[in-house]
Amino acid sequence: MWSSVQRWRGVALIGATSAVAVWLAASGQLVLYIHPRYILFTVTMAAIALVLVVAAVASAASRRRRDDEAPVSRGERALGLTAAAIAGAFVIGMLVIPPATLSTATAQQRQINATAADLDALDDAADADDATVARFTVREWSGILRQTSDLGFFADKPVTDLIGFVAPDPDDPENVFYISRFVITCCAVDAQPLGVPVHQPGWQAELPVDSWVRVSGEFGANPSESSLQPLVVLPDAIEAVEQPSEPYLF
Amino acid sequence: MTVRLETPQRREDHRDSRRWGARHLVAAGLGIVGIIALIALRATTAESGPSGLPDAAQDLLTLSTSVVIESLPFIVLGIALSILVQVWIPEAWMLRILPMNPWGRRAVISLFGMFLPVCECGNVPLARGLVRRGFTIPESMVFLVAAPILNPVTILTTHAAFGFDDGILVARLLGGFLIANVLGWLFSLHPEPESLLAGRFAEECRIDDGHRHGTRAEQTVDLFVRESSILMPALVIGALIAGGIQVIVPRDVLVALGSDPLFSVLAMMALAFVISICSNVDAFFILPFASTFLPGSIVAFLVFGPIIDIKMLALMRTTYSTRTLLRVTLVVGLLSAVLGLVVNFVV
C-alpha cells in the first residue's frame, strides 16, 4: 500500500486540484481565489497537468515493477502517509465545499482600512466630473477618506449606488457599519479589506453582517460619539443586493 | 542523434511499446473518465448552497485554496522545466556555459532566473533537477535564492510598483544577488555537502545516478509522477499552515510596528514569512504598506519573502534537511535584516 500511495498521491492531488481549477474557470469563479490576469496561465498549466495525469494513468498499464525505490524508514513512512492523508482531506474539501468569498471574520482580523489602497484617489477626485464620481467604488472613497476629512471637499460629491458587504464598525457597532470590499493584488491571501463608514442606527435589525448592500447618500460629520471616523455616509437609501459575480476589487 | 544500443532493457521497452494498444487506451480512458467525474462532483456539490461552516473555517479553506490555486500553475511549469532540463536538454549544454572558477560559476547561476522566469515554488523542482544533473548542492541553493528575485517578471513588477523611489528596486536586486552568493559560498565550505540534502532525495540522487529507464516519453511521465508525488503534499500542507496563521494572527499587530527602524524591518520579515506570496507580485502587495513602513523594511520584505516563507520551507524540505533549512533561514534572515537596516539608515 505504501508504494502505491507514494506513487499516486501526487498524481491524484495535482489531477484533483487542476480539475477544480478548470471547473472554477469555466464557472467564472476562479476570481474568488486569484487575480483575473492569472486565469489564462492557470487554466493552461492545469490543462497540461491533466494531460500528464492521463498519460501517467495510461502508462500504469505497462508499468514494470521498479526496484529503484529508495528504502524508507518506518517513521518516514508514517509521516508520509499522514501528510498524504491531510492533503487528501483538504483536496476533498476543495471538491465538495461550495466556493465562497472571504467573510467579515477576515475583514475584522485584518482591520478594515489598515492600508491605503489608492494613494492618488484624492488628486484624481479633485477634478473628476459628476459621472466619474458616481462610478467611485469602495476603493476610491476609502482612499479619499484616508487623506482628507474636509467636509467642503465632499460638498458636490454624493455617494451613488456604492456596493459592498456589511461589516460592523468595531468602535460603534450599534450605529455605524462599513460598506466593504476586499482588494486583491495577486490572490485571496493578500486581500486587503477596505470600507466606507455608513451611519445608520439600528442597522443590525435589517442588514445581516456579511450581506451585500447598495448605498446612496451624502458624506457628513459622524454623529456617533464612540466611532473614530470623522466622516460617514448619511444614507438616503440602503437596499439589499445579490453578491456580485466579482466580489473582490482588483 | 544518439547511437541506440540493443540492451536487454531496450529490448524489453521495445516489446512494451509494441503492446501499446488496447490496455493503455483503456487506462487512458479511465483517467479521462476519472477527471470528468471529479469535475462533475465539483459542479453538483457547488449547488448545495452555503456550507454552514463557521466563518473562520470557511475563510481558512478559501485562503488555503487560493494559495494552492495560485501556486499550482507555477508548480506545473517548474516540473515541466525540470523535465526539460533532465530528459530533453543534453547535459553538456548546461555545464558548458558555466565558468570553471567557483565564484564565477555561482555568479552565473544566480542569473539563471533571467531565462527561467518561474516564481519561487516552481524553482524547487527545477533546483532538484539541476542537482540530479550534476550541479553542486550549494549551487542549487544559489539558484533557488537568486532566481525568484533576479528574474524579468519580478524586476518589471517591482519597477511598476516602486519605480526607482528610495532605492528599493536597486537594493532588492543587489541584495538578492549578494545574499545568494554569500549563502552559496558559505555552504560550499561544508565538508560533506551531501549531508545537506533530505535523506530521501539524497538516496534518489545516488540511485538514479547515470542510468535511465525507458524512452524519453516514459521518463517524462515517470518524472512527472515522482515530482508531483513529492511536491503536491508539501504544497497543500504549506498552504494550510499559511492560511491557518493568517486566520489566527491579527495583522494590525504587525502594522503597529511599522515606523521603528529596527522593528519595522523585523515586522515586515515576519509578514513576508506568514503571507507566503509569490515573488512576481509581492511588490504590488506591499505597495499599500509603503506609506506606513520605512523603505528598508520594504526591501527586507522583498528580499526575505521570496526565499523564506512557510510555503517555501514546506516545499524545500522535500530536498534539503531540516538543519540545512534552519541555517539557510538564519543566514538569509540576518543578511536581509542588515540590508533593511542599512537602507533605513542610509537612504
Short mmCIF file of N, CA and C in Angstrom, two decimals, chain B residues 221-311:
data_model
loop_
_atom_site.label_atom_id
_atom_site.label_comp_id
_atom_site.label_asym_id
_atom_site.label_seq_id
_atom_site.Cartn_x
_atom_site.Cartn_y
_atom_site.Cartn_z
N VAL B 221 6.92 10.99 -18.18
CA VAL B 221 5.78 10.65 -17.34
C VAL B 221 6.25 10.23 -15.95
N ASP B 222 7.34 9.45 -15.93
CA ASP B 222 7.84 8.96 -14.66
C ASP B 222 8.27 10.11 -13.74
N LEU B 223 9.00 11.09 -14.33
CA LEU B 223 9.44 12.24 -13.53
C LEU B 223 8.25 13.05 -13.04
N PHE B 224 7.25 13.21 -13.92
CA PHE B 224 6.06 13.95 -13.52
C PHE B 224 5.41 13.29 -12.31
N VAL B 225 5.28 11.95 -12.36
CA VAL B 225 4.67 11.23 -11.26
C VAL B 225 5.49 11.43 -9.99
N ARG B 226 6.82 11.31 -10.11
CA ARG B 226 7.65 11.39 -8.91
C ARG B 226 7.68 12.79 -8.31
N GLU B 227 7.87 13.80 -9.19
CA GLU B 227 7.96 15.17 -8.67
C GLU B 227 6.64 15.60 -8.05
N SER B 228 5.52 15.27 -8.71
CA SER B 228 4.24 15.71 -8.15
C SER B 228 3.97 14.97 -6.84
N SER B 229 4.42 13.72 -6.75
CA SER B 229 4.18 12.96 -5.52
C SER B 229 4.92 13.59 -4.35
N ILE B 230 6.06 14.24 -4.62
CA ILE B 230 6.81 14.85 -3.52
C ILE B 230 6.35 16.28 -3.25
N LEU B 231 6.07 17.03 -4.32
CA LEU B 231 5.80 18.45 -4.14
C LEU B 231 4.35 18.74 -3.74
N MET B 232 3.39 17.99 -4.26
CA MET B 232 1.99 18.36 -4.02
C MET B 232 1.58 18.27 -2.54
N PRO B 233 1.92 17.16 -1.82
CA PRO B 233 1.57 17.17 -0.39
C PRO B 233 2.24 18.34 0.34
N ALA B 234 3.50 18.63 -0.01
CA ALA B 234 4.20 19.75 0.64
C ALA B 234 3.49 21.06 0.36
N LEU B 235 3.06 21.25 -0.89
CA LEU B 235 2.37 22.50 -1.24
C LEU B 235 1.07 22.63 -0.46
N VAL B 236 0.28 21.56 -0.42
CA VAL B 236 -1.02 21.64 0.25
C VAL B 236 -0.84 21.91 1.74
N ILE B 237 0.14 21.24 2.36
CA ILE B 237 0.32 21.43 3.79
C ILE B 237 0.88 22.82 4.08
N GLY B 238 1.83 23.28 3.25
CA GLY B 238 2.33 24.66 3.39
C GLY B 238 1.19 25.66 3.27
N ALA B 239 0.29 25.44 2.31
CA ALA B 239 -0.84 26.35 2.10
C ALA B 239 -1.77 26.34 3.30
N LEU B 240 -2.01 25.16 3.86
CA LEU B 240 -2.90 25.05 5.03
C LEU B 240 -2.32 25.82 6.21
N ILE B 241 -1.00 25.66 6.46
CA ILE B 241 -0.40 26.36 7.60
C ILE B 241 -0.42 27.87 7.35
N ALA B 242 -0.06 28.27 6.11
CA ALA B 242 -0.07 29.71 5.80
C ALA B 242 -1.47 30.28 6.00
N GLY B 243 -2.50 29.56 5.53
CA GLY B 243 -3.87 30.02 5.70
C GLY B 243 -4.26 30.07 7.17
N GLY B 244 -3.86 29.03 7.92
CA GLY B 244 -4.21 28.96 9.33
C GLY B 244 -3.63 30.12 10.13
N ILE B 245 -2.35 30.42 9.88
CA ILE B 245 -1.73 31.52 10.63
C ILE B 245 -2.39 32.84 10.30
N GLN B 246 -2.81 32.99 9.03
CA GLN B 246 -3.46 34.25 8.66
C GLN B 246 -4.80 34.41 9.34
N VAL B 247 -5.48 33.30 9.58
CA VAL B 247 -6.78 33.40 10.26
C VAL B 247 -6.56 33.75 11.73
N ILE B 248 -5.42 33.32 12.28
CA ILE B 248 -5.21 33.49 13.72
C ILE B 248 -4.50 34.80 14.10
N VAL B 249 -3.38 35.14 13.45
CA VAL B 249 -2.59 36.30 13.88
C VAL B 249 -3.20 37.60 13.34
N PRO B 250 -3.61 38.52 14.21
CA PRO B 250 -4.17 39.77 13.72
C PRO B 250 -3.10 40.59 13.00
N ARG B 251 -3.47 41.12 11.84
CA ARG B 251 -2.47 41.80 11.05
C ARG B 251 -2.06 43.14 11.66
N ASP B 252 -2.94 43.77 12.45
CA ASP B 252 -2.58 45.09 12.99
C ASP B 252 -1.43 45.00 13.98
N VAL B 253 -1.21 43.79 14.54
CA VAL B 253 -0.04 43.63 15.42
C VAL B 253 1.23 43.95 14.64
N LEU B 254 1.28 43.44 13.40
CA LEU B 254 2.45 43.69 12.56
C LEU B 254 2.52 45.15 12.13
N VAL B 255 1.38 45.68 11.72
CA VAL B 255 1.36 47.04 11.18
C VAL B 255 1.74 48.07 12.25
N ALA B 256 1.40 47.78 13.50
CA ALA B 256 1.68 48.72 14.58
C ALA B 256 3.18 48.97 14.74
N LEU B 257 3.98 47.99 14.30
CA LEU B 257 5.42 48.11 14.49
C LEU B 257 6.11 48.90 13.38
N GLY B 258 5.30 49.37 12.42
CA GLY B 258 5.85 49.83 11.14
C GLY B 258 6.83 50.98 11.10
N SER B 259 6.83 51.90 12.08
CA SER B 259 7.62 53.11 11.88
C SER B 259 8.94 53.09 12.65
N ASP B 260 9.25 52.02 13.34
CA ASP B 260 10.52 51.94 14.05
C ASP B 260 11.57 51.35 13.11
N PRO B 261 12.80 51.97 13.06
CA PRO B 261 13.79 51.49 12.08
C PRO B 261 14.11 50.01 12.22
N LEU B 262 14.24 49.51 13.46
CA LEU B 262 14.58 48.10 13.64
C LEU B 262 13.33 47.22 13.56
N PHE B 263 12.31 47.58 14.36
CA PHE B 263 11.14 46.71 14.44
C PHE B 263 10.38 46.65 13.13
N SER B 264 10.42 47.76 12.35
CA SER B 264 9.72 47.72 11.07
C SER B 264 10.32 46.64 10.18
N VAL B 265 11.66 46.52 10.22
CA VAL B 265 12.32 45.51 9.39
C VAL B 265 11.90 44.12 9.84
N LEU B 266 11.94 43.89 11.16
CA LEU B 266 11.57 42.56 11.67
C LEU B 266 10.10 42.25 11.40
N ALA B 267 9.25 43.26 11.58
CA ALA B 267 7.81 43.04 11.37
C ALA B 267 7.54 42.67 9.92
N MET B 268 8.21 43.37 9.00
CA MET B 268 8.00 43.09 7.58
C MET B 268 8.49 41.70 7.21
N MET B 269 9.61 41.29 7.84
CA MET B 269 10.09 39.94 7.55
C MET B 269 9.11 38.91 8.09
N ALA B 270 8.54 39.20 9.26
CA ALA B 270 7.53 38.29 9.80
C ALA B 270 6.33 38.22 8.87
N LEU B 271 5.91 39.37 8.36
CA LEU B 271 4.77 39.40 7.44
C LEU B 271 5.08 38.58 6.19
N ALA B 272 6.30 38.77 5.64
CA ALA B 272 6.70 38.02 4.44
C ALA B 272 6.67 36.52 4.71
N PHE B 273 7.12 36.14 5.91
CA PHE B 273 7.17 34.73 6.28
C PHE B 273 5.77 34.14 6.32
N VAL B 274 4.83 34.91 6.88
CA VAL B 274 3.48 34.40 7.07
C VAL B 274 2.71 34.36 5.75
N ILE B 275 2.88 35.42 4.96
CA ILE B 275 1.95 35.57 3.84
C ILE B 275 2.28 34.65 2.67
N SER B 276 3.55 34.22 2.55
CA SER B 276 3.94 33.23 1.53
C SER B 276 3.47 33.60 0.13
N ILE B 277 3.68 34.85 -0.26
CA ILE B 277 3.17 35.31 -1.55
C ILE B 277 4.28 35.15 -2.59
N CYS B 278 3.85 35.05 -3.85
CA CYS B 278 4.78 34.78 -4.95
C CYS B 278 5.62 36.03 -5.28
N SER B 279 6.91 35.82 -5.60
CA SER B 279 7.81 36.97 -5.80
C SER B 279 7.42 37.82 -7.00
N ASN B 280 6.68 37.24 -7.93
CA ASN B 280 6.34 38.02 -9.12
C ASN B 280 5.39 39.18 -8.81
N VAL B 281 4.68 39.09 -7.72
CA VAL B 281 3.65 40.09 -7.45
C VAL B 281 3.76 40.69 -6.06
N ASP B 282 4.77 40.28 -5.28
CA ASP B 282 4.81 40.77 -3.90
C ASP B 282 4.99 42.29 -3.82
N ALA B 283 5.58 42.88 -4.88
CA ALA B 283 5.76 44.34 -4.86
C ALA B 283 4.42 45.06 -4.83
N PHE B 284 3.45 44.54 -5.62
CA PHE B 284 2.13 45.17 -5.61
C PHE B 284 1.46 45.00 -4.26
N PHE B 285 1.66 43.83 -3.68
CA PHE B 285 1.04 43.58 -2.38
C PHE B 285 1.55 44.57 -1.34
N ILE B 286 2.86 44.84 -1.35
CA ILE B 286 3.45 45.61 -0.26
C ILE B 286 3.32 47.12 -0.51
N LEU B 287 2.99 47.48 -1.75
CA LEU B 287 2.90 48.91 -2.08
C LEU B 287 2.00 49.71 -1.12
N PRO B 288 0.80 49.22 -0.79
CA PRO B 288 -0.04 49.99 0.13
C PRO B 288 0.59 50.20 1.50
N PHE B 289 1.52 49.33 1.89
CA PHE B 289 2.17 49.47 3.18
C PHE B 289 3.27 50.52 3.15
N ALA B 290 3.67 50.93 1.91
CA ALA B 290 4.85 51.80 1.78
C ALA B 290 4.65 53.13 2.50
N SER B 291 3.38 53.55 2.68
CA SER B 291 3.17 54.85 3.33
C SER B 291 3.37 54.76 4.83
N THR B 292 3.20 53.58 5.42
CA THR B 292 3.36 53.47 6.87
C THR B 292 4.69 52.83 7.27
N PHE B 293 5.33 52.13 6.35
CA PHE B 293 6.56 51.43 6.70
C PHE B 293 7.77 52.12 6.08
N LEU B 294 8.93 52.05 6.76
CA LEU B 294 10.16 52.64 6.25
C LEU B 294 10.66 51.83 5.05
N PRO B 295 11.39 52.50 4.10
CA PRO B 295 11.82 51.80 2.89
C PRO B 295 12.69 50.57 3.17
N GLY B 296 13.54 50.64 4.20
CA GLY B 296 14.39 49.48 4.49
C GLY B 296 13.57 48.25 4.82
N SER B 297 12.43 48.45 5.51
CA SER B 297 11.61 47.30 5.87
C SER B 297 10.94 46.73 4.62
N ILE B 298 10.60 47.60 3.66
CA ILE B 298 10.01 47.12 2.41
C ILE B 298 11.05 46.27 1.67
N VAL B 299 12.33 46.76 1.65
CA VAL B 299 13.39 45.99 0.99
C VAL B 299 13.55 44.64 1.68
N ALA B 300 13.56 44.63 3.02
CA ALA B 300 13.71 43.37 3.74
C ALA B 300 12.58 42.41 3.37
N PHE B 301 11.34 42.93 3.26
CA PHE B 301 10.20 42.10 2.84
C PHE B 301 10.44 41.51 1.46
N LEU B 302 10.93 42.37 0.53
CA LEU B 302 11.06 41.95 -0.86
C LEU B 302 12.23 41.00 -1.09
N VAL B 303 13.22 41.03 -0.17
CA VAL B 303 14.37 40.14 -0.33
C VAL B 303 14.15 38.83 0.45
N PHE B 304 13.62 38.96 1.67
CA PHE B 304 13.44 37.79 2.52
C PHE B 304 12.28 36.92 2.03
N GLY B 305 11.17 37.58 1.69
CA GLY B 305 9.93 36.87 1.35
C GLY B 305 10.04 35.83 0.24
N PRO B 306 10.68 36.19 -0.90
CA PRO B 306 10.76 35.21 -1.97
C PRO B 306 11.52 33.95 -1.55
N ILE B 307 12.47 34.08 -0.63
CA ILE B 307 13.34 32.96 -0.31
C ILE B 307 12.76 32.13 0.83
N ILE B 308 12.40 32.80 1.90
CA ILE B 308 11.95 32.09 3.10
C ILE B 308 10.51 32.46 3.43
N ASP B 309 9.64 31.50 3.36
CA ASP B 309 8.30 31.66 3.93
C ASP B 309 7.74 30.28 4.20
N ILE B 310 6.55 30.24 4.79
CA ILE B 310 6.03 28.94 5.23
C ILE B 310 5.91 27.96 4.07
N LYS B 311 5.30 28.45 2.98
CA LYS B 311 5.07 27.56 1.83
C LYS B 311 6.41 27.07 1.27
#
